[in-house]
Amino acid sequence: ITIGSRYEGEYSYKLPLSTRIGEAILEVVIRVLFGQRVRNNQGGFRAFHRRTYKMFEETLFHGYAFTTELILSAALHDYKIKERPIHLLGREHGASYIVLNKLLISLLLCIGLYAIKNVKRLFSKRKL
């Protein structure tokens, strides 16, 4: 799975501090709980190998947590994730429609659910 990362490439816009702090916290949580290093977990540019299609059949979250769920699902399936640089331009018109409390709740639910799945997976591997 390849994820386009604004932190690997160049960007010419000001990223809100709250966005960067939130992504940094998610980066640490995903690395500690799932062993995946993804700096731009909410980035929308992604490419998938056809073998990864099962992840899409199993998705539970739609909306804010969808992109994070794909990373966590990839970790549970032992898929490799790579970030590649992308070049982004700043928003010219309008504003973001993200509602912070909905984003936070959906991400916490997603991470909690996948943390439980990961613990179950680790215990089932030990029993083998």
Short mmCIF file of N, CA and C in Angstrom, two decimals:
data_model
loop_
_atom_site.label_atom_id
_atom_site.label_comp_id
_atom_site.label_asym_id
_atom_site.label_seq_id
_atom_site.Cartn_x
_atom_site.Cartn_y
_atom_site.Cartn_z
N ILE A 1 0.86 -1.17 0.00
CA ILE A 1 0.00 0.00 0.00
C ILE A 1 0.90 1.22 0.00
N THR A 2 0.62 2.14 -0.88
CA THR A 2 1.39 3.38 -0.95
C THR A 2 0.48 4.54 -0.57
N ILE A 3 0.99 5.38 0.32
CA ILE A 3 0.26 6.56 0.78
C ILE A 3 1.06 7.79 0.39
N GLY A 4 0.40 8.73 -0.25
CA GLY A 4 1.04 10.01 -0.56
C GLY A 4 1.10 10.85 0.70
N SER A 5 2.30 11.33 1.03
CA SER A 5 2.48 12.08 2.27
C SER A 5 2.90 13.52 2.01
N ARG A 6 2.18 14.41 2.63
CA ARG A 6 2.55 15.82 2.52
C ARG A 6 3.82 16.12 3.29
N TYR A 7 4.21 15.25 4.21
CA TYR A 7 5.42 15.48 5.00
C TYR A 7 6.67 14.92 4.33
N GLU A 8 6.49 14.08 3.34
CA GLU A 8 7.62 13.56 2.59
C GLU A 8 7.94 14.49 1.41
N GLY A 9 6.94 15.21 0.93
CA GLY A 9 7.12 16.08 -0.22
C GLY A 9 7.22 17.53 0.21
N GLU A 10 6.99 18.40 -0.74
CA GLU A 10 7.01 19.83 -0.46
C GLU A 10 5.57 20.30 -0.35
N TYR A 11 5.36 21.25 0.54
CA TYR A 11 4.04 21.86 0.58
C TYR A 11 4.20 23.35 0.82
N SER A 12 3.31 24.09 0.18
CA SER A 12 3.44 25.54 0.20
C SER A 12 2.22 26.18 0.86
N TYR A 13 1.75 25.57 1.91
CA TYR A 13 0.61 26.13 2.63
C TYR A 13 0.85 25.96 4.11
N LYS A 14 0.14 26.73 4.88
CA LYS A 14 0.30 26.67 6.33
C LYS A 14 -0.67 25.63 6.89
N LEU A 15 -0.12 24.64 7.54
CA LEU A 15 -0.91 23.58 8.15
C LEU A 15 -1.25 24.01 9.57
N PRO A 16 -2.52 23.96 9.97
CA PRO A 16 -2.87 24.36 11.34
C PRO A 16 -2.12 23.52 12.37
N LEU A 17 -1.67 24.15 13.43
CA LEU A 17 -0.93 23.46 14.48
C LEU A 17 -1.75 22.31 15.06
N SER A 18 -3.05 22.51 15.22
CA SER A 18 -3.90 21.45 15.78
C SER A 18 -3.89 20.21 14.88
N THR A 19 -3.86 20.41 13.56
CA THR A 19 -3.81 19.29 12.62
C THR A 19 -2.50 18.53 12.78
N ARG A 20 -1.41 19.25 12.83
CA ARG A 20 -0.09 18.60 12.94
C ARG A 20 0.04 17.87 14.27
N ILE A 21 -0.43 18.46 15.36
CA ILE A 21 -0.36 17.80 16.67
C ILE A 21 -1.21 16.53 16.65
N GLY A 22 -2.42 16.61 16.11
CA GLY A 22 -3.29 15.44 16.03
C GLY A 22 -2.67 14.32 15.21
N GLU A 23 -2.07 14.67 14.08
CA GLU A 23 -1.43 13.65 13.25
C GLU A 23 -0.21 13.06 13.94
N ALA A 24 0.53 13.87 14.69
CA ALA A 24 1.70 13.36 15.42
C ALA A 24 1.29 12.37 16.51
N ILE A 25 0.20 12.67 17.20
CA ILE A 25 -0.31 11.75 18.24
C ILE A 25 -0.76 10.45 17.60
N LEU A 26 -1.51 10.55 16.51
CA LEU A 26 -1.95 9.34 15.79
C LEU A 26 -0.77 8.54 15.27
N GLU A 27 0.26 9.22 14.81
CA GLU A 27 1.46 8.54 14.32
C GLU A 27 2.07 7.68 15.41
N VAL A 28 2.19 8.23 16.61
CA VAL A 28 2.77 7.49 17.74
C VAL A 28 1.88 6.31 18.13
N VAL A 29 0.58 6.54 18.23
CA VAL A 29 -0.36 5.47 18.62
C VAL A 29 -0.30 4.33 17.60
N ILE A 30 -0.32 4.65 16.33
CA ILE A 30 -0.29 3.62 15.28
C ILE A 30 1.04 2.88 15.31
N ARG A 31 2.12 3.58 15.55
CA ARG A 31 3.44 2.93 15.60
C ARG A 31 3.55 2.01 16.81
N VAL A 32 3.10 2.47 17.97
CA VAL A 32 3.21 1.68 19.20
C VAL A 32 2.28 0.47 19.17
N LEU A 33 1.02 0.67 18.81
CA LEU A 33 0.05 -0.41 18.87
C LEU A 33 0.09 -1.36 17.67
N PHE A 34 0.50 -0.85 16.50
CA PHE A 34 0.39 -1.66 15.29
C PHE A 34 1.69 -1.80 14.51
N GLY A 35 2.75 -1.15 14.95
CA GLY A 35 4.04 -1.30 14.30
C GLY A 35 4.14 -0.67 12.92
N GLN A 36 3.25 0.24 12.58
CA GLN A 36 3.27 0.91 11.29
C GLN A 36 3.71 2.36 11.48
N ARG A 37 4.63 2.81 10.64
CA ARG A 37 5.05 4.21 10.70
C ARG A 37 4.42 4.95 9.52
N VAL A 38 3.41 5.75 9.82
CA VAL A 38 2.73 6.54 8.80
C VAL A 38 2.56 7.94 9.37
N ARG A 39 3.23 8.91 8.75
CA ARG A 39 3.18 10.28 9.26
C ARG A 39 1.92 11.01 8.82
N ASN A 40 1.46 10.74 7.60
CA ASN A 40 0.29 11.45 7.06
C ASN A 40 -0.87 10.46 6.93
N ASN A 41 -1.38 10.03 8.08
CA ASN A 41 -2.39 8.96 8.09
C ASN A 41 -3.73 9.39 7.51
N GLN A 42 -4.02 10.66 7.48
CA GLN A 42 -5.29 11.12 6.94
C GLN A 42 -5.19 11.55 5.48
N GLY A 43 -4.03 11.36 4.88
CA GLY A 43 -3.84 11.73 3.49
C GLY A 43 -4.76 10.94 2.57
N GLY A 44 -5.28 11.56 1.56
CA GLY A 44 -6.25 10.91 0.69
C GLY A 44 -5.66 10.22 -0.53
N PHE A 45 -4.39 10.47 -0.84
CA PHE A 45 -3.80 9.84 -2.01
C PHE A 45 -3.23 8.48 -1.62
N ARG A 46 -3.81 7.40 -2.17
CA ARG A 46 -3.39 6.04 -1.84
C ARG A 46 -3.43 5.16 -3.08
N ALA A 47 -2.54 4.20 -3.11
CA ALA A 47 -2.53 3.19 -4.17
C ALA A 47 -2.44 1.82 -3.50
N PHE A 48 -3.22 0.88 -4.02
CA PHE A 48 -3.33 -0.44 -3.42
C PHE A 48 -2.99 -1.52 -4.43
N HIS A 49 -2.34 -2.55 -3.97
CA HIS A 49 -2.14 -3.74 -4.79
C HIS A 49 -3.45 -4.52 -4.80
N ARG A 50 -3.72 -5.22 -5.86
CA ARG A 50 -5.00 -5.93 -5.95
C ARG A 50 -5.17 -6.99 -4.87
N ARG A 51 -4.07 -7.48 -4.28
CA ARG A 51 -4.18 -8.48 -3.22
C ARG A 51 -4.77 -7.90 -1.94
N THR A 52 -4.84 -6.59 -1.82
CA THR A 52 -5.32 -5.96 -0.59
C THR A 52 -6.83 -5.72 -0.59
N TYR A 53 -7.53 -6.18 -1.61
CA TYR A 53 -8.96 -5.89 -1.74
C TYR A 53 -9.78 -6.38 -0.55
N LYS A 54 -9.34 -7.43 0.15
CA LYS A 54 -10.09 -7.96 1.29
C LYS A 54 -10.32 -6.89 2.35
N MET A 55 -9.37 -6.00 2.50
CA MET A 55 -9.51 -4.93 3.50
C MET A 55 -10.78 -4.12 3.26
N PHE A 56 -11.12 -3.88 2.01
CA PHE A 56 -12.28 -3.06 1.68
C PHE A 56 -13.59 -3.80 1.98
N GLU A 57 -13.56 -5.11 1.89
CA GLU A 57 -14.76 -5.88 2.21
C GLU A 57 -15.02 -5.90 3.71
N GLU A 58 -13.99 -5.67 4.50
CA GLU A 58 -14.08 -5.77 5.95
C GLU A 58 -14.22 -4.42 6.66
N THR A 59 -14.25 -3.32 5.92
CA THR A 59 -14.27 -2.01 6.56
C THR A 59 -15.56 -1.79 7.34
N LEU A 60 -15.41 -1.16 8.47
CA LEU A 60 -16.53 -0.85 9.35
C LEU A 60 -16.82 0.65 9.40
N PHE A 61 -15.80 1.45 9.16
CA PHE A 61 -15.92 2.89 9.32
C PHE A 61 -15.98 3.58 7.96
N HIS A 62 -16.89 4.52 7.87
CA HIS A 62 -17.02 5.34 6.68
C HIS A 62 -16.94 6.78 7.16
N GLY A 63 -16.23 7.59 6.45
CA GLY A 63 -16.09 8.98 6.88
C GLY A 63 -14.71 9.21 7.47
N TYR A 64 -14.70 9.91 8.59
CA TYR A 64 -13.44 10.38 9.18
C TYR A 64 -12.42 9.28 9.46
N ALA A 65 -12.84 8.14 9.96
CA ALA A 65 -11.91 7.11 10.39
C ALA A 65 -11.53 6.12 9.28
N PHE A 66 -12.10 6.27 8.10
CA PHE A 66 -11.87 5.31 7.03
C PHE A 66 -10.39 5.17 6.68
N THR A 67 -9.70 6.28 6.50
CA THR A 67 -8.29 6.22 6.09
C THR A 67 -7.42 5.59 7.18
N THR A 68 -7.74 5.90 8.43
CA THR A 68 -6.99 5.30 9.53
C THR A 68 -7.30 3.81 9.63
N GLU A 69 -8.56 3.44 9.42
CA GLU A 69 -8.92 2.02 9.46
C GLU A 69 -8.13 1.22 8.42
N LEU A 70 -7.93 1.77 7.25
CA LEU A 70 -7.17 1.05 6.22
C LEU A 70 -5.73 0.79 6.67
N ILE A 71 -5.14 1.73 7.37
CA ILE A 71 -3.78 1.53 7.89
C ILE A 71 -3.77 0.43 8.94
N LEU A 72 -4.74 0.46 9.85
CA LEU A 72 -4.80 -0.54 10.92
C LEU A 72 -5.13 -1.92 10.36
N SER A 73 -6.03 -1.98 9.40
CA SER A 73 -6.36 -3.24 8.75
C SER A 73 -5.14 -3.80 8.02
N ALA A 74 -4.40 -2.93 7.36
CA ALA A 74 -3.18 -3.37 6.67
C ALA A 74 -2.19 -3.97 7.66
N ALA A 75 -2.08 -3.38 8.83
CA ALA A 75 -1.18 -3.93 9.86
C ALA A 75 -1.63 -5.32 10.29
N LEU A 76 -2.92 -5.52 10.46
CA LEU A 76 -3.43 -6.82 10.87
C LEU A 76 -3.26 -7.88 9.77
N HIS A 77 -3.25 -7.44 8.52
CA HIS A 77 -3.04 -8.36 7.39
C HIS A 77 -1.56 -8.50 7.04
N ASP A 78 -0.69 -7.83 7.77
CA ASP A 78 0.77 -7.85 7.53
C ASP A 78 1.15 -7.31 6.15
N TYR A 79 0.41 -6.31 5.66
CA TYR A 79 0.76 -5.65 4.41
C TYR A 79 1.80 -4.57 4.70
N LYS A 80 2.65 -4.33 3.74
CA LYS A 80 3.64 -3.27 3.87
C LYS A 80 3.00 -1.95 3.45
N ILE A 81 3.35 -0.90 4.18
CA ILE A 81 2.89 0.44 3.85
C ILE A 81 4.10 1.32 3.62
N LYS A 82 4.08 2.05 2.52
CA LYS A 82 5.16 2.98 2.22
C LYS A 82 4.55 4.35 1.95
N GLU A 83 5.24 5.37 2.40
CA GLU A 83 4.81 6.74 2.09
C GLU A 83 5.72 7.29 1.00
N ARG A 84 5.12 8.02 0.10
CA ARG A 84 5.85 8.66 -0.98
C ARG A 84 5.47 10.13 -1.01
N PRO A 85 6.42 10.97 -1.41
CA PRO A 85 6.14 12.41 -1.40
C PRO A 85 5.10 12.82 -2.43
N ILE A 86 4.27 13.76 -2.03
CA ILE A 86 3.34 14.41 -2.94
C ILE A 86 3.50 15.92 -2.75
N HIS A 87 3.12 16.65 -3.73
CA HIS A 87 3.19 18.11 -3.66
C HIS A 87 1.77 18.65 -3.55
N LEU A 88 1.53 19.40 -2.52
CA LEU A 88 0.19 19.95 -2.29
C LEU A 88 0.22 21.47 -2.38
N LEU A 89 -0.87 22.02 -2.80
CA LEU A 89 -1.05 23.46 -2.80
C LEU A 89 -2.09 23.82 -1.75
N GLY A 90 -2.05 25.03 -1.27
CA GLY A 90 -3.01 25.47 -0.27
C GLY A 90 -4.42 25.58 -0.83
N ARG A 91 -5.38 25.56 0.07
CA ARG A 91 -6.79 25.71 -0.31
C ARG A 91 -7.01 27.14 -0.82
N GLU A 92 -7.62 27.25 -1.98
CA GLU A 92 -7.88 28.57 -2.55
C GLU A 92 -9.24 29.11 -2.14
N HIS A 93 -10.22 28.23 -1.95
CA HIS A 93 -11.58 28.67 -1.63
C HIS A 93 -12.18 27.78 -0.56
N GLY A 94 -13.09 28.33 0.19
CA GLY A 94 -13.85 27.55 1.15
C GLY A 94 -13.07 27.18 2.40
N ALA A 95 -13.70 26.36 3.21
CA ALA A 95 -13.10 25.93 4.46
C ALA A 95 -13.34 24.44 4.63
N SER A 96 -12.59 23.84 5.51
CA SER A 96 -12.74 22.42 5.80
C SER A 96 -14.08 22.14 6.46
N TYR A 97 -14.65 21.00 6.15
CA TYR A 97 -15.92 20.59 6.76
C TYR A 97 -15.71 19.65 7.94
N ILE A 98 -14.47 19.46 8.36
CA ILE A 98 -14.16 18.54 9.45
C ILE A 98 -14.72 19.09 10.76
N VAL A 99 -15.44 18.23 11.46
CA VAL A 99 -15.95 18.56 12.79
C VAL A 99 -15.05 17.84 13.78
N LEU A 100 -14.29 18.60 14.55
CA LEU A 100 -13.23 18.04 15.38
C LEU A 100 -13.72 16.98 16.35
N ASN A 101 -14.83 17.21 17.04
CA ASN A 101 -15.28 16.21 18.02
C ASN A 101 -15.73 14.92 17.33
N LYS A 102 -16.35 15.00 16.15
CA LYS A 102 -16.73 13.80 15.41
C LYS A 102 -15.50 13.05 14.92
N LEU A 103 -14.51 13.79 14.48
CA LEU A 103 -13.26 13.18 14.04
C LEU A 103 -12.60 12.43 15.19
N LEU A 104 -12.50 13.07 16.33
CA LEU A 104 -11.85 12.47 17.49
C LEU A 104 -12.58 11.21 17.95
N ILE A 105 -13.89 11.27 18.05
CA ILE A 105 -14.69 10.11 18.48
C ILE A 105 -14.53 8.95 17.51
N SER A 106 -14.63 9.22 16.21
CA SER A 106 -14.53 8.13 15.24
C SER A 106 -13.13 7.52 15.23
N LEU A 107 -12.10 8.34 15.37
CA LEU A 107 -10.74 7.80 15.41
C LEU A 107 -10.50 6.97 16.67
N LEU A 108 -10.99 7.43 17.81
CA LEU A 108 -10.82 6.67 19.05
C LEU A 108 -11.55 5.33 18.98
N LEU A 109 -12.76 5.32 18.43
CA LEU A 109 -13.50 4.07 18.27
C LEU A 109 -12.75 3.11 17.33
N CYS A 110 -12.26 3.63 16.25
CA CYS A 110 -11.55 2.82 15.27
C CYS A 110 -10.28 2.23 15.89
N ILE A 111 -9.48 3.06 16.54
CA ILE A 111 -8.24 2.58 17.14
C ILE A 111 -8.53 1.58 18.25
N GLY A 112 -9.55 1.84 19.06
CA GLY A 112 -9.91 0.91 20.13
C GLY A 112 -10.32 -0.44 19.58
N LEU A 113 -11.18 -0.45 18.56
CA LEU A 113 -11.63 -1.71 17.97
C LEU A 113 -10.46 -2.49 17.38
N TYR A 114 -9.60 -1.81 16.65
CA TYR A 114 -8.47 -2.49 16.02
C TYR A 114 -7.41 -2.89 17.04
N ALA A 115 -7.29 -2.17 18.13
CA ALA A 115 -6.37 -2.58 19.20
C ALA A 115 -6.83 -3.91 19.79
N ILE A 116 -8.13 -4.06 19.98
CA ILE A 116 -8.69 -5.32 20.49
C ILE A 116 -8.44 -6.44 19.48
N LYS A 117 -8.68 -6.18 18.20
CA LYS A 117 -8.42 -7.18 17.16
C LYS A 117 -6.94 -7.57 17.14
N ASN A 118 -6.07 -6.58 17.34
CA ASN A 118 -4.63 -6.84 17.31
C ASN A 118 -4.22 -7.71 18.50
N VAL A 119 -4.76 -7.44 19.67
CA VAL A 119 -4.45 -8.25 20.86
C VAL A 119 -4.92 -9.69 20.63
N LYS A 120 -6.12 -9.85 20.10
CA LYS A 120 -6.63 -11.19 19.80
C LYS A 120 -5.71 -11.91 18.81
N ARG A 121 -5.26 -11.19 17.80
CA ARG A 121 -4.37 -11.77 16.79
C ARG A 121 -3.06 -12.21 17.41
N LEU A 122 -2.50 -11.36 18.27
CA LEU A 122 -1.23 -11.70 18.92
C LEU A 122 -1.36 -12.92 19.82
N PHE A 123 -2.46 -13.01 20.56
CA PHE A 123 -2.68 -14.17 21.43
C PHE A 123 -2.92 -15.43 20.61
N SER A 124 -3.61 -15.34 19.51
CA SER A 124 -3.85 -16.53 18.70
C SER A 124 -2.56 -17.02 18.05
N LYS A 125 -1.63 -16.12 17.72
CA LYS A 125 -0.33 -16.52 17.18
C LYS A 125 0.50 -17.25 18.23
N ARG A 126 0.41 -16.81 19.48
CA ARG A 126 1.18 -17.44 20.56
C ARG A 126 0.69 -18.85 20.85
N LYS A 127 -0.61 -19.09 20.66
CA LYS A 127 -1.17 -20.41 20.95
C LYS A 127 -0.75 -21.44 19.90
N LEU A 128 -0.39 -20.97 18.71
CA LEU A 128 0.01 -21.88 17.63
C LEU A 128 1.32 -22.45 17.93
#
